[in-house]
Amino acid sequence: MTGQSVRTFPHRKNPDGTWDSICSDCFRTIARVKDPSDLELFERDHDCAQFKSLSFRFRLLSESDTDVA
Ligand SMILES: [Zn+2]
């Protein structure tokens, strides 16, 4: 794996007006923001392996934990 696989980050609008970005590779919600243009920053920095250790931090930022199966 050299990180050259193409990842996409579908966006999902939440009922509260925030936006989620979902990694097509690890299927995690990598960011939840009010301004969808901010998602690009998270997507650029997202590392599927690294994110596992950071997920606890994201939970502090997101009040609701609504993973879609
Ligand atoms: Zn990922």
Tab-separated table of C-alpha atoms and ligand atoms in Angstrom:
chain	number	residue	atom	x	y	z
A	1	MET	CA	0.000	0.000	0.000
A	2	THR	CA	1.476	3.314	-1.033
A	3	GLY	CA	-1.490	5.501	-0.295
A	4	GLN	CA	-2.343	5.900	-3.935
A	5	SER	CA	-5.749	4.360	-3.704
A	6	VAL	CA	-8.466	6.787	-4.596
A	7	ARG	CA	-10.540	7.774	-1.659
A	8	THR	CA	-13.724	9.689	-1.848
A	9	PHE	CA	-15.467	11.542	0.919
A	10	PRO	CA	-19.203	11.668	0.441
A	11	HIS	CA	-20.818	14.509	2.328
A	12	ARG	CA	-23.980	14.206	4.302
A	13	LYS	CA	-26.078	17.044	5.606
A	14	ASN	CA	-27.438	16.586	9.097
A	15	PRO	CA	-30.830	17.741	10.337
A	16	ASP	CA	-29.097	20.328	12.527
A	17	GLY	CA	-27.477	21.932	9.476
A	18	THR	CA	-23.995	20.531	10.001
A	19	TRP	CA	-22.146	18.487	7.423
A	20	ASP	CA	-20.458	15.141	7.810
A	21	SER	CA	-17.647	13.883	5.650
A	22	ILE	CA	-17.412	10.138	5.382
A	23	CYS	CA	-14.311	8.291	4.293
A	24	SER	CA	-15.052	5.736	1.593
A	25	ASP	CA	-12.051	3.734	2.688
A	26	CYS	CA	-12.562	3.235	6.411
A	27	PHE	CA	-16.252	4.257	6.447
A	28	ARG	CA	-15.770	6.613	9.336
A	29	THR	CA	-17.257	10.013	9.742
A	30	ILE	CA	-14.035	11.984	9.703
A	31	ALA	CA	-15.462	15.430	10.321
A	32	ARG	CA	-18.588	17.277	11.274
A	33	VAL	CA	-18.625	20.951	10.482
A	34	LYS	CA	-20.979	23.835	9.951
A	35	ASP	CA	-19.281	25.096	6.813
A	36	PRO	CA	-18.863	22.376	4.172
A	37	SER	CA	-15.818	24.140	2.772
A	38	ASP	CA	-14.032	23.172	5.996
A	39	LEU	CA	-14.386	19.511	5.128
A	40	GLU	CA	-11.604	19.749	2.603
A	41	LEU	CA	-9.093	20.354	5.372
A	42	PHE	CA	-10.104	17.212	7.207
A	43	GLU	CA	-10.159	15.164	4.031
A	44	ARG	CA	-6.669	16.279	3.081
A	45	ASP	CA	-5.277	15.364	6.482
A	46	HIS	CA	-7.250	12.199	6.948
A	47	ASP	CA	-5.258	9.063	7.468
A	48	CYS	CA	-7.352	5.951	7.970
A	49	ALA	CA	-4.835	4.260	10.235
A	50	GLN	CA	-4.024	7.355	12.207
A	51	PHE	CA	-7.632	8.275	12.606
A	52	LYS	CA	-8.241	5.271	14.821
A	53	SER	CA	-6.087	6.789	17.520
A	54	LEU	CA	-7.676	10.192	17.061
A	55	SER	CA	-11.256	9.059	17.077
A	56	PHE	CA	-11.602	9.697	20.789
A	57	ARG	CA	-10.828	13.350	20.123
A	58	PHE	CA	-13.484	13.608	17.492
A	59	ARG	CA	-16.015	12.232	19.907
A	60	LEU	CA	-15.368	15.160	22.181
A	61	LEU	CA	-16.203	17.507	19.338
A	62	SER	CA	-19.352	15.790	18.207
A	63	GLU	CA	-22.169	15.729	20.667
A	64	SER	CA	-24.244	13.155	18.876
A	65	ASP	CA	-22.834	9.850	17.798
A	66	THR	CA	-25.042	8.711	14.987
A	67	ASP	CA	-23.172	6.212	12.921
A	68	VAL	CA	-25.111	4.988	9.934
A	69	ALA	CA	-24.868	1.290	9.431
B	1	ZN	ZN	-10.412	6.671	6.157
